[in-house]
Amino acid sequence: MSEKAVNGGAPRCGKVLTLDTMNQNVRRVEYAVRGPMVQRAVEIAEELKTGVKKPFTEVIKANIGDAHAMGQKPITFLRQVLALCAYPALLDNDEFPEDAKKRARCILDGCGGQSIGAYSTSQGIECIRKDVARFIERRDGGVPCHHDDIYLSTGASDAIVTMLKLLVCGEGRERTGIMISIPQYPLYSAALAELGAVEIDYYLDEDKCWSMDVKELRRALHAAREHCRPRALCIINPGNPTGQVQSRECIEDVIRFVKEEKLLLMADEVYQDNVYADGCEFHSFKKVLFEMGPEFSSVVELVSFHSTSKCYMGECGFRGGYMEVVNLDPEVKAQLSKLVSVRLCAPVSGQALMAVVVNPPQPGEPSYATFTKERAAVLANLAEKAKLTEEMFNNVPGFRCNPVQGAMYTFPRITIPQKAIDQAKAEGQAPDQLYCMKLLETTGICLVPGSGFGQREGTYHFRMTILPPTEKLKYVLEKIKEFNRQFLQDYS
Amino acid sequence: MSEKAVNGGAPRCGKVLTLDTMNQNVRRVEYAVRGPMVQRAVEIAEELKTGVKKPFTEVIKANIGDAHAMGQKPITFLRQVLALCAYPALLDNDEFPEDAKKRARCILDGCGGQSIGAYSTSQGIECIRKDVARFIERRDGGVPCHHDDIYLSTGASDAIVTMLKLLVCGEGRERTGIMISIPQYPLYSAALAELGAVEIDYYLDEDKCWSMDVKELRRALHAAREHCRPRALCIINPGNPTGQVQSRECIEDVIRFVKEEKLLLMADEVYQDNVYADGCEFHSFKKVLFEMGPEFSSVVELVSFHSTSKCYMGECGFRGGYMEVVNLDPEVKAQLSKLVSVRLCAPVSGQALMAVVVNPPQPGEPSYATFTKERAAVLANLAEKAKLTEEMFNNVPGFRCNPVQGAMYTFPRITIPQKAIDQAKAEGQAPDQLYCMKLLETTGICLVPGSGFGQREGTYHFRMTILPPTEKLKYVLEKIKEFNRQFLQDYS
């Protein structure tokens, strides 16, 4: 069969759907993590394959937090349970441990016809939601959680967009505004653009390790009230792309702020296991909210998000996730349940994975030792690489790098000479995009320019994941240092 | 830990997000397949569990096309490949056939780090899209298909909503209108409500076995042009909920119509293997389009959808699917690629499942005989049940049932006495909802009222899946007949 492209044979003019006639909100969407830089990286990888000579032999995609793609091995226990669920004949196989079989039987009992090929209820399999609720209670020192407040989702992204969909309405000055941090994870700006919401930017304080400052929140909010109706505040903690872990005090301040200002709080906590720095600890917004007493815990509308894609699992491909809704108006919750039902259900294999994540092997079970060792090794290795990255980058002339307290990324501030800024502007691109593109062409290393996440005017950054294996990460850091020296020299 | 619900403790008045402040488009969404009828069915099942006496012992959910939940066994080969992908240590296990291992290795080679836990490219794993393209070419007698026109998706629903999102824009009389059949699958009306698009209803001809009629299409289109801008025509073939298989002539007529009227064509072909009636055959819109010659095939913008959830697979839980876009403006395609990248990728296990569906065991391979036998058994059984259902329902006084030519549902027309209609109206519900609710309470059988799909004013229907095992299906058909007699008597 020929591989001739079927598209493109028709004259442009006659199309129903063109750039001009399509949804203009979609046209305004930007998503830098998979933007032009990544497209070029894919092209270069193809060129290498076909034998084109380059000053490097492979493309290193440090643009995305994709642990397995970077060589991290799946956790054995998780995959054993998934294999058992997919092919229950294996339940008779002696090579699978009993605790894995127990988890698989439990998941299959929750499935229609004992098959993960059946649709689940739209909110997610009930026994899994119950396990999620127990997991949250343990994590939060006993703060109660009801499985009816849990919605299993297609990764966290799906749940975040669903909540934004519920929130966004109105026109003109009544249009919904949503507060997001700058720098931010571009899912947020992309979803807001698509929904035609007003994006309200608040800046994280780079000089204070990317912490949040309520004064800045207030400034952004009050300015926004002049032209839209702010309704929710989104926070990512641990931070993406910035790697900070917010302090308990800061979280309390934020909760007081949203209560006072009548905002719904969306807490993106997908990196909750990824905390590395001494003295840092993950505090869930839910726990802090409830410890602040009923005047807060009975009032503040909080939605928090989790995922199987990050932490020690790194199982991005399964698209597992959940959200917990707290203090949501019961009528709105009914609307939410209706809305998720239109898409039938989240992928059941992702739900099954989440079931294991929230119900891992316990002491005394056969897989406990291996599981615990594998998990600890992943997290220890990440902690080591976080430290390494910070140290190396702070030795690069012109770089200033906050500690990678958590998550999976570094977001160093870089110096771009005026000559390079001028050239970028003349070419109609952001200066840090020019920097990253030149890095890609010179070294094969793919990063995301800071402009894709937002940054203070006149500052430049990039996001790099710390996920490559230690030796490769060292190579990457060295190459960036070398490139940076040459770049500064070329544009001096 | 207590299971006390965390929600509901706060006073209503203070909420940020209420029925009045939420997105009103979402509020307008309706999705009958999982609506109040199903909620009541779930309640009744709970009541039965707790020992409440009912005139029946189980709830039979005939409301949804969920094959595995109805007892259909997964196809062995599909699940073997999935288990191998999930837990590659099994590649050394002698009990797995070589062809399953070959497929798994091929899929894993297409994954970052050889893991289905890595994100794929947003459009889907390239080697799988290539296999999808070859599958389509074989299906369509050699009409070329390029993998760059394939987008793997989270079930077909996801792809359908994505296309609608691209299409819908404008305000007032410029607002996008989308033509959908009545009766329709309520994903369409729900998505259009959510997007705030204008739904343009065209009626299928019940008297001609739910066929399409271009005169009716034209009537609906021209009436709609008075108040909106129609941009696309959606067709489900084989039909859901109506079970018809459109003839080749009809498909040609539709293609001429969309070309003439400058509409984009969306063909929902997820039931393409589910054709049962003698003389009926599945014709893909793509194949017919290309056989009509370049004056059509180089012009008509066509998007067609497929899924792993239906056909002989019935793997709904994996949320696998794809769409093929034909003649899309390259700039629009770039926008589409950007839009799907925001959600990162479709579940990789669903992609893997699709890989096997489009590349099943071949003659000479070890799994060929078993696979072929299992697939044939599922389809033969469905064909038998389609026939059985039609025959039984046409023997029920007051029912008129078109043949179930394809798909997985029957949509009989039922007679509702005036007294029942009056009562329903007084209670503010649709007469066929009253009928189905009474059936549920009396027999435990859960159907979806025709009003959830749309029907001609003054006619009443319900949708029932033909998926229950033959003996249970017979029981269901008998029970409905019995209930119907009593219902007609009670309301005479």
JSON list of N, CA, C and O in Angstrom, two decimals, chain B residues 177-184 188-189 192 198-204 215-224 227-228 230 232-234 453-456:
[
{"chain": "B", "resi": 177, "resn": "GLY", "atom": "N", "xyz": [-23.80, 25.64, 14.08]},
{"chain": "B", "resi": 177, "resn": "GLY", "atom": "CA", "xyz": [-24.82, 24.61, 14.22]},
{"chain": "B", "resi": 177, "resn": "GLY", "atom": "C", "xyz": [-24.26, 23.27, 13.78]},
{"chain": "B", "resi": 177, "resn": "GLY", "atom": "O", "xyz": [-23.47, 23.20, 12.83]},
{"chain": "B", "resi": 178, "resn": "ILE", "atom": "N", "xyz": [-24.63, 22.21, 14.48]},
{"chain": "B", "resi": 178, "resn": "ILE", "atom": "CA", "xyz": [-24.16, 20.87, 14.15]},
{"chain": "B", "resi": 178, "resn": "ILE", "atom": "C", "xyz": [-25.39, 19.98, 13.95]},
{"chain": "B", "resi": 178, "resn": "ILE", "atom": "O", "xyz": [-26.26, 19.91, 14.83]},
{"chain": "B", "resi": 179, "resn": "MET", "atom": "N", "xyz": [-25.44, 19.31, 12.82]},
{"chain": "B", "resi": 179, "resn": "MET", "atom": "CA", "xyz": [-26.58, 18.45, 12.52]},
{"chain": "B", "resi": 179, "resn": "MET", "atom": "C", "xyz": [-26.38, 17.08, 13.16]},
{"chain": "B", "resi": 179, "resn": "MET", "atom": "O", "xyz": [-25.35, 16.44, 12.95]},
{"chain": "B", "resi": 180, "resn": "ILE", "atom": "N", "xyz": [-27.36, 16.66, 13.94]},
{"chain": "B", "resi": 180, "resn": "ILE", "atom": "CA", "xyz": [-27.31, 15.31, 14.51]},
{"chain": "B", "resi": 180, "resn": "ILE", "atom": "C", "xyz": [-28.64, 14.62, 14.25]},
{"chain": "B", "resi": 180, "resn": "ILE", "atom": "O", "xyz": [-29.68, 15.25, 14.13]},
{"chain": "B", "resi": 181, "resn": "SER", "atom": "N", "xyz": [-28.56, 13.30, 14.17]},
{"chain": "B", "resi": 181, "resn": "SER", "atom": "CA", "xyz": [-29.77, 12.52, 13.92]},
{"chain": "B", "resi": 181, "resn": "SER", "atom": "C", "xyz": [-30.65, 12.50, 15.16]},
{"chain": "B", "resi": 181, "resn": "SER", "atom": "O", "xyz": [-30.18, 12.62, 16.27]},
{"chain": "B", "resi": 182, "resn": "ILE", "atom": "N", "xyz": [-31.94, 12.35, 14.92]},
{"chain": "B", "resi": 182, "resn": "ILE", "atom": "CA", "xyz": [-32.90, 12.04, 15.99]},
{"chain": "B", "resi": 182, "resn": "ILE", "atom": "C", "xyz": [-33.59, 10.76, 15.58]},
{"chain": "B", "resi": 182, "resn": "ILE", "atom": "O", "xyz": [-34.16, 10.72, 14.50]},
{"chain": "B", "resi": 183, "resn": "PRO", "atom": "N", "xyz": [-33.55, 9.70, 16.37]},
{"chain": "B", "resi": 183, "resn": "PRO", "atom": "CA", "xyz": [-32.85, 9.58, 17.65]},
{"chain": "B", "resi": 183, "resn": "PRO", "atom": "C", "xyz": [-31.33, 9.62, 17.48]},
{"chain": "B", "resi": 183, "resn": "PRO", "atom": "O", "xyz": [-30.81, 9.25, 16.43]},
{"chain": "B", "resi": 184, "resn": "GLN", "atom": "N", "xyz": [-30.63, 10.03, 18.55]},
{"chain": "B", "resi": 184, "resn": "GLN", "atom": "CA", "xyz": [-29.18, 10.20, 18.55]},
{"chain": "B", "resi": 184, "resn": "GLN", "atom": "C", "xyz": [-28.60, 9.56, 19.79]},
{"chain": "B", "resi": 184, "resn": "GLN", "atom": "O", "xyz": [-29.30, 9.29, 20.75]},
{"chain": "B", "resi": 188, "resn": "TYR", "atom": "N", "xyz": [-23.67, 13.37, 21.77]},
{"chain": "B", "resi": 188, "resn": "TYR", "atom": "CA", "xyz": [-23.69, 14.50, 20.84]},
{"chain": "B", "resi": 188, "resn": "TYR", "atom": "C", "xyz": [-24.44, 15.70, 21.42]},
{"chain": "B", "resi": 188, "resn": "TYR", "atom": "O", "xyz": [-23.91, 16.81, 21.48]},
{"chain": "B", "resi": 189, "resn": "SER", "atom": "N", "xyz": [-25.67, 15.48, 21.88]},
{"chain": "B", "resi": 189, "resn": "SER", "atom": "CA", "xyz": [-26.42, 16.61, 22.42]},
{"chain": "B", "resi": 189, "resn": "SER", "atom": "C", "xyz": [-25.73, 17.16, 23.67]},
{"chain": "B", "resi": 189, "resn": "SER", "atom": "O", "xyz": [-25.72, 18.38, 23.89]},
{"chain": "B", "resi": 192, "resn": "LEU", "atom": "N", "xyz": [-22.74, 19.25, 22.58]},
{"chain": "B", "resi": 192, "resn": "LEU", "atom": "CA", "xyz": [-23.18, 20.50, 21.96]},
{"chain": "B", "resi": 192, "resn": "LEU", "atom": "C", "xyz": [-23.71, 21.47, 23.01]},
{"chain": "B", "resi": 192, "resn": "LEU", "atom": "O", "xyz": [-23.45, 22.68, 22.94]},
{"chain": "B", "resi": 198, "resn": "VAL", "atom": "N", "xyz": [-25.40, 25.19, 18.48]},
{"chain": "B", "resi": 198, "resn": "VAL", "atom": "CA", "xyz": [-26.80, 24.98, 18.12]},
{"chain": "B", "resi": 198, "resn": "VAL", "atom": "C", "xyz": [-26.96, 23.55, 17.62]},
{"chain": "B", "resi": 198, "resn": "VAL", "atom": "O", "xyz": [-26.26, 23.13, 16.70]},
{"chain": "B", "resi": 199, "resn": "GLU", "atom": "N", "xyz": [-27.86, 22.82, 18.24]},
{"chain": "B", "resi": 199, "resn": "GLU", "atom": "CA", "xyz": [-28.14, 21.44, 17.81]},
{"chain": "B", "resi": 199, "resn": "GLU", "atom": "C", "xyz": [-29.18, 21.49, 16.70]},
{"chain": "B", "resi": 199, "resn": "GLU", "atom": "O", "xyz": [-30.26, 22.03, 16.88]},
{"chain": "B", "resi": 200, "resn": "ILE", "atom": "N", "xyz": [-28.82, 20.93, 15.55]},
{"chain": "B", "resi": 200, "resn": "ILE", "atom": "CA", "xyz": [-29.77, 20.89, 14.43]},
{"chain": "B", "resi": 200, "resn": "ILE", "atom": "C", "xyz": [-30.22, 19.44, 14.28]},
{"chain": "B", "resi": 200, "resn": "ILE", "atom": "O", "xyz": [-29.42, 18.57, 13.93]},
{"chain": "B", "resi": 201, "resn": "ASP", "atom": "N", "xyz": [-31.49, 19.21, 14.56]},
{"chain": "B", "resi": 201, "resn": "ASP", "atom": "CA", "xyz": [-32.01, 17.84, 14.54]},
{"chain": "B", "resi": 201, "resn": "ASP", "atom": "C", "xyz": [-32.51, 17.47, 13.15]},
{"chain": "B", "resi": 201, "resn": "ASP", "atom": "O", "xyz": [-33.28, 18.21, 12.54]},
{"chain": "B", "resi": 202, "resn": "TYR", "atom": "N", "xyz": [-32.05, 16.33, 12.66]},
{"chain": "B", "resi": 202, "resn": "TYR", "atom": "CA", "xyz": [-32.71, 15.75, 11.50]},
{"chain": "B", "resi": 202, "resn": "TYR", "atom": "C", "xyz": [-33.24, 14.38, 11.91]},
{"chain": "B", "resi": 202, "resn": "TYR", "atom": "O", "xyz": [-32.62, 13.69, 12.72]},
{"chain": "B", "resi": 203, "resn": "TYR", "atom": "N", "xyz": [-34.40, 14.02, 11.36]},
{"chain": "B", "resi": 203, "resn": "TYR", "atom": "CA", "xyz": [-35.05, 12.79, 11.82]},
{"chain": "B", "resi": 203, "resn": "TYR", "atom": "C", "xyz": [-34.72, 11.62, 10.91]},
{"chain": "B", "resi": 203, "resn": "TYR", "atom": "O", "xyz": [-34.76, 11.74, 9.69]},
{"chain": "B", "resi": 204, "resn": "LEU", "atom": "N", "xyz": [-34.41, 10.50, 11.55]},
{"chain": "B", "resi": 204, "resn": "LEU", "atom": "CA", "xyz": [-34.29, 9.24, 10.81]},
{"chain": "B", "resi": 204, "resn": "LEU", "atom": "C", "xyz": [-35.71, 8.73, 10.53]},
{"chain": "B", "resi": 204, "resn": "LEU", "atom": "O", "xyz": [-36.64, 9.04, 11.28]},
{"chain": "B", "resi": 215, "resn": "LYS", "atom": "N", "xyz": [-33.86, 14.52, 1.73]},
{"chain": "B", "resi": 215, "resn": "LYS", "atom": "CA", "xyz": [-34.88, 15.59, 1.80]},
{"chain": "B", "resi": 215, "resn": "LYS", "atom": "C", "xyz": [-35.03, 16.12, 3.22]},
{"chain": "B", "resi": 215, "resn": "LYS", "atom": "O", "xyz": [-35.16, 17.32, 3.44]},
{"chain": "B", "resi": 216, "resn": "GLU", "atom": "N", "xyz": [-35.00, 15.19, 4.17]},
{"chain": "B", "resi": 216, "resn": "GLU", "atom": "CA", "xyz": [-35.11, 15.57, 5.58]},
{"chain": "B", "resi": 216, "resn": "GLU", "atom": "C", "xyz": [-33.86, 16.34, 6.04]},
{"chain": "B", "resi": 216, "resn": "GLU", "atom": "O", "xyz": [-33.96, 17.32, 6.78]},
{"chain": "B", "resi": 217, "resn": "LEU", "atom": "N", "xyz": [-32.70, 15.89, 5.57]},
{"chain": "B", "resi": 217, "resn": "LEU", "atom": "CA", "xyz": [-31.46, 16.62, 5.90]},
{"chain": "B", "resi": 217, "resn": "LEU", "atom": "C", "xyz": [-31.57, 18.05, 5.40]},
{"chain": "B", "resi": 217, "resn": "LEU", "atom": "O", "xyz": [-31.24, 19.01, 6.11]},
{"chain": "B", "resi": 218, "resn": "ARG", "atom": "N", "xyz": [-32.06, 18.17, 4.17]},
{"chain": "B", "resi": 218, "resn": "ARG", "atom": "CA", "xyz": [-32.13, 19.51, 3.55]},
{"chain": "B", "resi": 218, "resn": "ARG", "atom": "C", "xyz": [-33.13, 20.39, 4.30]},
{"chain": "B", "resi": 218, "resn": "ARG", "atom": "O", "xyz": [-32.87, 21.57, 4.54]},
{"chain": "B", "resi": 219, "resn": "ARG", "atom": "N", "xyz": [-34.26, 19.80, 4.65]},
{"chain": "B", "resi": 219, "resn": "ARG", "atom": "CA", "xyz": [-35.27, 20.56, 5.41]},
{"chain": "B", "resi": 219, "resn": "ARG", "atom": "C", "xyz": [-34.65, 21.11, 6.70]},
{"chain": "B", "resi": 219, "resn": "ARG", "atom": "O", "xyz": [-34.75, 22.30, 7.01]},
{"chain": "B", "resi": 220, "resn": "ALA", "atom": "N", "xyz": [-33.99, 20.22, 7.43]},
{"chain": "B", "resi": 220, "resn": "ALA", "atom": "CA", "xyz": [-33.42, 20.62, 8.72]},
{"chain": "B", "resi": 220, "resn": "ALA", "atom": "C", "xyz": [-32.35, 21.69, 8.53]},
{"chain": "B", "resi": 220, "resn": "ALA", "atom": "O", "xyz": [-32.29, 22.69, 9.27]},
{"chain": "B", "resi": 221, "resn": "LEU", "atom": "N", "xyz": [-31.52, 21.50, 7.52]},
{"chain": "B", "resi": 221, "resn": "LEU", "atom": "CA", "xyz": [-30.42, 22.44, 7.27]},
{"chain": "B", "resi": 221, "resn": "LEU", "atom": "C", "xyz": [-30.96, 23.82, 6.91]},
{"chain": "B", "resi": 221, "resn": "LEU", "atom": "O", "xyz": [-30.52, 24.84, 7.46]},
{"chain": "B", "resi": 222, "resn": "HIS", "atom": "N", "xyz": [-31.91, 23.85, 5.99]},
{"chain": "B", "resi": 222, "resn": "HIS", "atom": "CA", "xyz": [-32.39, 25.15, 5.53]},
{"chain": "B", "resi": 222, "resn": "HIS", "atom": "C", "xyz": [-33.13, 25.90, 6.63]},
{"chain": "B", "resi": 222, "resn": "HIS", "atom": "O", "xyz": [-33.01, 27.12, 6.77]},
{"chain": "B", "resi": 223, "resn": "ALA", "atom": "N", "xyz": [-33.87, 25.15, 7.44]},
{"chain": "B", "resi": 223, "resn": "ALA", "atom": "CA", "xyz": [-34.55, 25.81, 8.57]},
{"chain": "B", "resi": 223, "resn": "ALA", "atom": "C", "xyz": [-33.51, 26.38, 9.54]},
{"chain": "B", "resi": 223, "resn": "ALA", "atom": "O", "xyz": [-33.66, 27.50, 10.04]},
{"chain": "B", "resi": 224, "resn": "ALA", "atom": "N", "xyz": [-32.42, 25.64, 9.76]},
{"chain": "B", "resi": 224, "resn": "ALA", "atom": "CA", "xyz": [-31.40, 26.07, 10.72]},
{"chain": "B", "resi": 224, "resn": "ALA", "atom": "C", "xyz": [-30.66, 27.30, 10.22]},
{"chain": "B", "resi": 224, "resn": "ALA", "atom": "O", "xyz": [-30.24, 28.16, 11.01]},
{"chain": "B", "resi": 227, "resn": "HIS", "atom": "N", "xyz": [-31.22, 30.76, 11.60]},
{"chain": "B", "resi": 227, "resn": "HIS", "atom": "CA", "xyz": [-30.84, 31.25, 12.93]},
{"chain": "B", "resi": 227, "resn": "HIS", "atom": "C", "xyz": [-29.43, 30.86, 13.39]},
{"chain": "B", "resi": 227, "resn": "HIS", "atom": "O", "xyz": [-29.01, 31.25, 14.48]},
{"chain": "B", "resi": 228, "resn": "CYS", "atom": "N", "xyz": [-28.70, 30.09, 12.57]},
{"chain": "B", "resi": 228, "resn": "CYS", "atom": "CA", "xyz": [-27.32, 29.76, 12.97]},
{"chain": "B", "resi": 228, "resn": "CYS", "atom": "C", "xyz": [-26.51, 29.42, 11.74]},
{"chain": "B", "resi": 228, "resn": "CYS", "atom": "O", "xyz": [-27.00, 29.50, 10.61]},
{"chain": "B", "resi": 230, "resn": "PRO", "atom": "N", "xyz": [-24.75, 26.40, 10.14]},
{"chain": "B", "resi": 230, "resn": "PRO", "atom": "CA", "xyz": [-24.47, 24.96, 10.17]},
{"chain": "B", "resi": 230, "resn": "PRO", "atom": "C", "xyz": [-23.09, 24.68, 9.57]},
{"chain": "B", "resi": 230, "resn": "PRO", "atom": "O", "xyz": [-22.73, 25.24, 8.54]},
{"chain": "B", "resi": 232, "resn": "ALA", "atom": "N", "xyz": [-21.37, 21.23, 10.33]},
{"chain": "B", "resi": 232, "resn": "ALA", "atom": "CA", "xyz": [-21.02, 19.81, 10.25]},
{"chain": "B", "resi": 232, "resn": "ALA", "atom": "C", "xyz": [-22.25, 18.93, 10.37]},
{"chain": "B", "resi": 232, "resn": "ALA", "atom": "O", "xyz": [-23.26, 19.33, 10.95]},
{"chain": "B", "resi": 233, "resn": "LEU", "atom": "N", "xyz": [-22.13, 17.74, 9.80]},
{"chain": "B", "resi": 233, "resn": "LEU", "atom": "CA", "xyz": [-23.19, 16.73, 9.88]},
{"chain": "B", "resi": 233, "resn": "LEU", "atom": "C", "xyz": [-22.61, 15.50, 10.58]},
{"chain": "B", "resi": 233, "resn": "LEU", "atom": "O", "xyz": [-21.57, 14.99, 10.16]},
{"chain": "B", "resi": 234, "resn": "CYS", "atom": "N", "xyz": [-23.28, 15.05, 11.64]},
{"chain": "B", "resi": 234, "resn": "CYS", "atom": "CA", "xyz": [-22.85, 13.85, 12.36]},
{"chain": "B", "resi": 234, "resn": "CYS", "atom": "C", "xyz": [-23.76, 12.68, 12.01]},
{"chain": "B", "resi": 234, "resn": "CYS", "atom": "O", "xyz": [-24.98, 12.83, 12.00]},
{"chain": "B", "resi": 453, "resn": "PHE", "atom": "N", "xyz": [-33.00, 10.12, 23.84]},
{"chain": "B", "resi": 453, "resn": "PHE", "atom": "CA", "xyz": [-32.30, 10.09, 22.55]},
{"chain": "B", "resi": 453, "resn": "PHE", "atom": "C", "xyz": [-32.95, 11.02, 21.54]},
{"chain": "B", "resi": 453, "resn": "PHE", "atom": "O", "xyz": [-32.37, 11.32, 20.50]},
{"chain": "B", "resi": 454, "resn": "GLY", "atom": "N", "xyz": [-34.17, 11.45, 21.86]},
{"chain": "B", "resi": 454, "resn": "GLY", "atom": "CA", "xyz": [-34.97, 12.23, 20.92]},
{"chain": "B", "resi": 454, "resn": "GLY", "atom": "C", "xyz": [-35.82, 11.32, 20.07]},
{"chain": "B", "resi": 454, "resn": "GLY", "atom": "O", "xyz": [-35.40, 10.19, 19.74]},
{"chain": "B", "resi": 455, "resn": "GLN", "atom": "N", "xyz": [-37.03, 11.78, 19.76]},
{"chain": "B", "resi": 455, "resn": "GLN", "atom": "CA", "xyz": [-37.96, 10.98, 18.93]},
{"chain": "B", "resi": 455, "resn": "GLN", "atom": "C", "xyz": [-39.03, 11.95, 18.42]},
{"chain": "B", "resi": 455, "resn": "GLN", "atom": "O", "xyz": [-39.17, 13.06, 18.94]},
{"chain": "B", "resi": 456, "resn": "ARG", "atom": "N", "xyz": [-39.73, 11.54, 17.39]},
{"chain": "B", "resi": 456, "resn": "ARG", "atom": "CA", "xyz": [-40.78, 12.42, 16.86]},
{"chain": "B", "resi": 456, "resn": "ARG", "atom": "C", "xyz": [-41.84, 12.66, 17.93]},
{"chain": "B", "resi": 456, "resn": "ARG", "atom": "O", "xyz": [-42.22, 11.74, 18.65]}
]
